[in-house]
């Protein structure tokens, strides 16, 4: 069950909005996606920290979603960003990170929560066991973290001191 996390809220509050803008991207469907994303952001007490939500429109015949390049291009257009190098991106799916990097999104973070347990194939598996923190081999623009607070180190230049 999700609930407000004061440390996560503080992380968002400490982002220097003169340097970056914060948007949420989801593969969920609109209108339910937007309502779901807004609801989740509201429950987390982060709804006032996000400028907008980018979602998939499954009602369109040729809809796009992450990791398709057009999804990221649409996100840039909606957020009024021209330079992909200026895009920062956090996702828990490596394929989505790869899609953003193909477009040239500047600084990406693969968020691999560790310590959580999930049932897989009838066996309990700890999430994040297979991922080492640091940077993706061969790409110093993709960091791997297990706790969102690590963004303060990875992107230290966008956080208030």
PDB file of C-alpha atoms in Angstrom:
ATOM      1  CA  UNK A   1       0.000   0.000   0.000  1.00  0.00           C
ATOM      2  CA  UNK A   2       1.334   3.411  -0.910  1.00  0.00           C
ATOM      3  CA  UNK A   3       1.422   6.203   1.621  1.00  0.00           C
ATOM      4  CA  UNK A   4       3.048   9.604   2.050  1.00  0.00           C
ATOM      5  CA  UNK A   5       6.783   9.535   2.631  1.00  0.00           C
ATOM      6  CA  UNK A   6       8.112  12.752   4.187  1.00  0.00           C
ATOM      7  CA  UNK A   7      11.657  12.021   2.969  1.00  0.00           C
ATOM      8  CA  UNK A   8      10.425  11.569  -0.611  1.00  0.00           C
ATOM      9  CA  UNK A   9       8.465  14.814  -0.411  1.00  0.00           C
ATOM     10  CA  UNK A  10      11.557  16.595   0.887  1.00  0.00           C
ATOM     11  CA  UNK A  11      13.551  15.171  -2.019  1.00  0.00           C
ATOM     12  CA  UNK A  12      11.064  16.767  -4.425  1.00  0.00           C
ATOM     13  CA  UNK A  13      11.015  20.026  -2.453  1.00  0.00           C
ATOM     14  CA  UNK A  14      14.810  20.220  -2.631  1.00  0.00           C
ATOM     15  CA  UNK A  15      14.878  20.131  -6.434  1.00  0.00           C
ATOM     16  CA  UNK A  16      15.943  23.535  -7.752  1.00  0.00           C
ATOM     17  CA  UNK A  17      13.025  24.500 -10.007  1.00  0.00           C
ATOM     18  CA  UNK A  18      15.122  27.235 -11.598  1.00  0.00           C
ATOM     19  CA  UNK A  19      17.243  24.437 -13.105  1.00  0.00           C
ATOM     20  CA  UNK A  20      14.730  21.685 -13.892  1.00  0.00           C
ATOM     21  CA  UNK A  21      11.015  21.043 -14.215  1.00  0.00           C
ATOM     22  CA  UNK A  22       9.358  17.853 -12.977  1.00  0.00           C
ATOM     23  CA  UNK A  23       6.891  15.838 -15.030  1.00  0.00           C
ATOM     24  CA  UNK A  24       5.544  12.299 -14.551  1.00  0.00           C
ATOM     25  CA  UNK A  25       5.501   9.780 -17.422  1.00  0.00           C
ATOM     26  CA  UNK A  26       3.291   6.696 -17.324  1.00  0.00           C
ATOM     27  CA  UNK A  27       2.309   3.919 -19.711  1.00  0.00           C
ATOM     28  CA  UNK A  28      -1.141   3.812 -18.163  1.00  0.00           C
ATOM     29  CA  UNK A  29      -4.192   4.882 -20.187  1.00  0.00           C
ATOM     30  CA  UNK A  30      -5.855   8.260 -20.134  1.00  0.00           C
ATOM     31  CA  UNK A  31      -8.287   9.181 -18.656  1.00  0.00           C
ATOM     32  CA  UNK A  32      -7.790   6.443 -16.091  1.00  0.00           C
ATOM     33  CA  UNK A  33      -4.000   6.875 -16.257  1.00  0.00           C
ATOM     34  CA  UNK A  34      -4.188  10.550 -15.498  1.00  0.00           C
ATOM     35  CA  UNK A  35      -6.671   9.965 -12.729  1.00  0.00           C
ATOM     36  CA  UNK A  36      -4.550   7.104 -11.396  1.00  0.00           C
ATOM     37  CA  UNK A  37      -1.328   9.103 -11.634  1.00  0.00           C
ATOM     38  CA  UNK A  38      -2.962  12.131  -9.995  1.00  0.00           C
ATOM     39  CA  UNK A  39      -4.381   9.906  -7.268  1.00  0.00           C
ATOM     40  CA  UNK A  40      -1.018   8.273  -6.589  1.00  0.00           C
ATOM     41  CA  UNK A  41       0.728  11.647  -6.553  1.00  0.00           C
ATOM     42  CA  UNK A  42      -1.951  12.982  -4.200  1.00  0.00           C
ATOM     43  CA  UNK A  43      -1.614   9.967  -1.853  1.00  0.00           C
ATOM     44  CA  UNK A  44       2.168  10.416  -1.858  1.00  0.00           C
ATOM     45  CA  UNK A  45       1.632  14.143  -1.164  1.00  0.00           C
ATOM     46  CA  UNK A  46       3.568  15.007  -4.330  1.00  0.00           C
ATOM     47  CA  UNK A  47       0.779  16.331  -6.551  1.00  0.00           C
ATOM     48  CA  UNK A  48       1.962  19.902  -6.059  1.00  0.00           C
ATOM     49  CA  UNK A  49       5.519  18.918  -7.045  1.00  0.00           C
ATOM     50  CA  UNK A  50       4.778  17.704 -10.592  1.00  0.00           C
ATOM     51  CA  UNK A  51       3.933  20.104 -13.431  1.00  0.00           C
ATOM     52  CA  UNK A  52       2.141  17.573 -15.597  1.00  0.00           C
ATOM     53  CA  UNK A  53       1.550  13.933 -16.449  1.00  0.00           C
ATOM     54  CA  UNK A  54       2.398  12.306 -19.788  1.00  0.00           C
ATOM     55  CA  UNK A  55       0.358   9.151 -20.451  1.00  0.00           C
ATOM     56  CA  UNK A  56      -0.490   6.667 -23.202  1.00  0.00           C
ATOM     57  CA  UNK A  57      -3.647   7.229 -25.205  1.00  0.00           C
ATOM     58  CA  UNK A  58      -4.806   3.714 -26.024  1.00  0.00           C
ATOM     59  CA  UNK A  59      -7.872   5.189 -27.744  1.00  0.00           C
ATOM     60  CA  UNK A  60      -5.672   6.367 -30.625  1.00  0.00           C
ATOM     61  CA  UNK A  61      -5.229   3.759 -33.375  1.00  0.00           C
ATOM     62  CA  UNK A  62      -1.440   4.105 -33.373  1.00  0.00           C
ATOM     63  CA  UNK A  63      -0.822   4.992 -29.729  1.00  0.00           C
ATOM     64  CA  UNK A  64       2.721   5.161 -28.391  1.00  0.00           C
ATOM     65  CA  UNK A  65       4.145   4.332 -24.992  1.00  0.00           C
ATOM     66  CA  UNK A  66       7.535   3.900 -23.357  1.00  0.00           C
ATOM     67  CA  UNK A  67      10.029   2.826 -24.693  1.00  0.00           C
ATOM     68  CA  UNK A  68       8.959   4.037 -28.158  1.00  0.00           C
ATOM     69  CA  UNK A  69      10.913   7.108 -29.261  1.00  0.00           C
ATOM     70  CA  UNK A  70       7.733   8.973 -30.220  1.00  0.00           C
ATOM     71  CA  UNK A  71       6.516   8.767 -26.608  1.00  0.00           C
ATOM     72  CA  UNK A  72       9.609  10.658 -25.449  1.00  0.00           C
ATOM     73  CA  UNK A  73       9.311  13.156 -28.314  1.00  0.00           C
ATOM     74  CA  UNK A  74       5.669  13.779 -27.363  1.00  0.00           C
ATOM     75  CA  UNK A  75       6.719  14.256 -23.736  1.00  0.00           C
ATOM     76  CA  UNK A  76       9.323  16.822 -24.766  1.00  0.00           C
ATOM     77  CA  UNK A  77       6.761  18.675 -26.862  1.00  0.00           C
ATOM     78  CA  UNK A  78       4.190  18.767 -24.046  1.00  0.00           C
ATOM     79  CA  UNK A  79       6.838  19.942 -21.585  1.00  0.00           C
ATOM     80  CA  UNK A  80       8.155  22.461 -24.137  1.00  0.00           C
ATOM     81  CA  UNK A  81      11.697  21.049 -24.109  1.00  0.00           C
ATOM     82  CA  UNK A  82      13.713  21.219 -27.324  1.00  0.00           C
ATOM     83  CA  UNK A  83      17.089  19.802 -26.237  1.00  0.00           C
ATOM     84  CA  UNK A  84      16.969  16.100 -25.276  1.00  0.00           C
ATOM     85  CA  UNK A  85      20.296  16.499 -23.441  1.00  0.00           C
ATOM     86  CA  UNK A  86      18.409  18.591 -20.878  1.00  0.00           C
ATOM     87  CA  UNK A  87      16.046  15.733 -20.024  1.00  0.00           C
ATOM     88  CA  UNK A  88      16.584  13.897 -16.764  1.00  0.00           C
ATOM     89  CA  UNK A  89      14.748  10.579 -16.453  1.00  0.00           C
ATOM     90  CA  UNK A  90      14.163   8.004 -13.706  1.00  0.00           C
ATOM     91  CA  UNK A  91      12.496   4.675 -14.465  1.00  0.00           C
ATOM     92  CA  UNK A  92      12.443   1.184 -13.005  1.00  0.00           C
ATOM     93  CA  UNK A  93      12.509  -0.467 -16.430  1.00  0.00           C
ATOM     94  CA  UNK A  94      15.830  -0.712 -18.279  1.00  0.00           C
ATOM     95  CA  UNK A  95      14.008  -0.844 -21.634  1.00  0.00           C
ATOM     96  CA  UNK A  96      12.447   2.542 -20.917  1.00  0.00           C
ATOM     97  CA  UNK A  97      15.861   3.943 -20.010  1.00  0.00           C
ATOM     98  CA  UNK A  98      17.270   2.558 -23.271  1.00  0.00           C
ATOM     99  CA  UNK A  99      14.482   4.267 -25.240  1.00  0.00           C
ATOM    100  CA  UNK A 100      15.210   7.621 -23.617  1.00  0.00           C
ATOM    101  CA  UNK A 101      18.943   7.253 -24.223  1.00  0.00           C
ATOM    102  CA  UNK A 102      18.387   6.424 -27.916  1.00  0.00           C
ATOM    103  CA  UNK A 103      16.729   9.810 -28.263  1.00  0.00           C
ATOM    104  CA  UNK A 104      19.642  11.443 -26.468  1.00  0.00           C
ATOM    105  CA  UNK A 105      18.030  12.154 -23.121  1.00  0.00           C
ATOM    106  CA  UNK A 106      20.927  13.459 -21.103  1.00  0.00           C
ATOM    107  CA  UNK A 107      20.958  11.915 -17.675  1.00  0.00           C
ATOM    108  CA  UNK A 108      18.998   8.793 -16.892  1.00  0.00           C
ATOM    109  CA  UNK A 109      18.656   6.742 -13.730  1.00  0.00           C
ATOM    110  CA  UNK A 110      17.626   3.112 -13.549  1.00  0.00           C
ATOM    111  CA  UNK A 111      15.835   2.748 -10.219  1.00  0.00           C
ATOM    112  CA  UNK A 112      16.165  -0.834  -8.954  1.00  0.00           C
ATOM    113  CA  UNK A 113      14.576  -1.106  -5.539  1.00  0.00           C
ATOM    114  CA  UNK A 114      16.379  -3.641  -3.434  1.00  0.00           C
ATOM    115  CA  UNK A 115      15.267  -5.482  -0.362  1.00  0.00           C
ATOM    116  CA  UNK A 116      11.642  -5.831  -1.440  1.00  0.00           C
ATOM    117  CA  UNK A 117      10.314  -9.334  -1.884  1.00  0.00           C
ATOM    118  CA  UNK A 118       8.115 -10.642  -4.678  1.00  0.00           C
ATOM    119  CA  UNK A 119       6.688 -14.037  -5.519  1.00  0.00           C
ATOM    120  CA  UNK A 120       8.093 -15.300  -8.804  1.00  0.00           C
ATOM    121  CA  UNK A 121       7.570 -18.832 -10.094  1.00  0.00           C
ATOM    122  CA  UNK A 122       6.314 -19.953  -6.705  1.00  0.00           C
ATOM    123  CA  UNK A 123       9.496 -18.746  -5.006  1.00  0.00           C
ATOM    124  CA  UNK A 124      10.173 -15.612  -3.025  1.00  0.00           C
ATOM    125  CA  UNK A 125      12.728 -13.443  -4.770  1.00  0.00           C
ATOM    126  CA  UNK A 126      14.347 -10.284  -3.458  1.00  0.00           C
ATOM    127  CA  UNK A 127      14.012  -7.420  -5.908  1.00  0.00           C
ATOM    128  CA  UNK A 128      17.160  -5.692  -7.049  1.00  0.00           C
ATOM    129  CA  UNK A 129      19.493  -8.598  -6.296  1.00  0.00           C
ATOM    130  CA  UNK A 130      20.814  -8.766  -9.846  1.00  0.00           C
ATOM    131  CA  UNK A 131      21.596  -5.050 -10.152  1.00  0.00           C
ATOM    132  CA  UNK A 132      24.741  -3.372  -8.918  1.00  0.00           C
ATOM    133  CA  UNK A 133      24.612   0.311  -8.082  1.00  0.00           C
ATOM    134  CA  UNK A 134      26.824   2.728  -9.967  1.00  0.00           C
ATOM    135  CA  UNK A 135      26.730   3.391 -13.697  1.00  0.00           C
ATOM    136  CA  UNK A 136      25.684   1.218 -16.607  1.00  0.00           C
ATOM    137  CA  UNK A 137      28.794  -0.182 -18.241  1.00  0.00           C
ATOM    138  CA  UNK A 138      29.794   1.971 -21.202  1.00  0.00           C
ATOM    139  CA  UNK A 139      27.318   4.771 -20.424  1.00  0.00           C
ATOM    140  CA  UNK A 140      28.165   7.166 -17.607  1.00  0.00           C
ATOM    141  CA  UNK A 141      24.909   9.014 -18.327  1.00  0.00           C
ATOM    142  CA  UNK A 142      22.896   6.122 -16.862  1.00  0.00           C
ATOM    143  CA  UNK A 143      23.194   5.628 -13.115  1.00  0.00           C
ATOM    144  CA  UNK A 144      21.757   2.655 -11.220  1.00  0.00           C
ATOM    145  CA  UNK A 145      20.310   3.357  -7.772  1.00  0.00           C
ATOM    146  CA  UNK A 146      18.312   1.400  -5.208  1.00  0.00           C
ATOM    147  CA  UNK A 147      16.959   4.353  -3.211  1.00  0.00           C
ATOM    148  CA  UNK A 148      15.560   7.581  -4.644  1.00  0.00           C
ATOM    149  CA  UNK A 149      17.511   9.603  -2.075  1.00  0.00           C
ATOM    150  CA  UNK A 150      20.609   8.642  -4.070  1.00  0.00           C
ATOM    151  CA  UNK A 151      19.431  11.120  -6.707  1.00  0.00           C
ATOM    152  CA  UNK A 152      20.940  13.791  -4.451  1.00  0.00           C
ATOM    153  CA  UNK A 153      24.375  12.351  -5.262  1.00  0.00           C
ATOM    154  CA  UNK A 154      23.771  11.364  -8.880  1.00  0.00           C
ATOM    155  CA  UNK A 155      22.234  14.724  -9.806  1.00  0.00           C
ATOM    156  CA  UNK A 156      23.786  16.898  -7.106  1.00  0.00           C
ATOM    157  CA  UNK A 157      23.737  19.935  -9.410  1.00  0.00           C
ATOM    158  CA  UNK A 158      19.915  20.144  -9.465  1.00  0.00           C
ATOM    159  CA  UNK A 159      19.338  19.948  -5.732  1.00  0.00           C
ATOM    160  CA  UNK A 160      19.393  22.870  -3.332  1.00  0.00           C
ATOM    161  CA  UNK A 161      22.429  22.621  -1.084  1.00  0.00           C
TER     162      UNK A 161
END
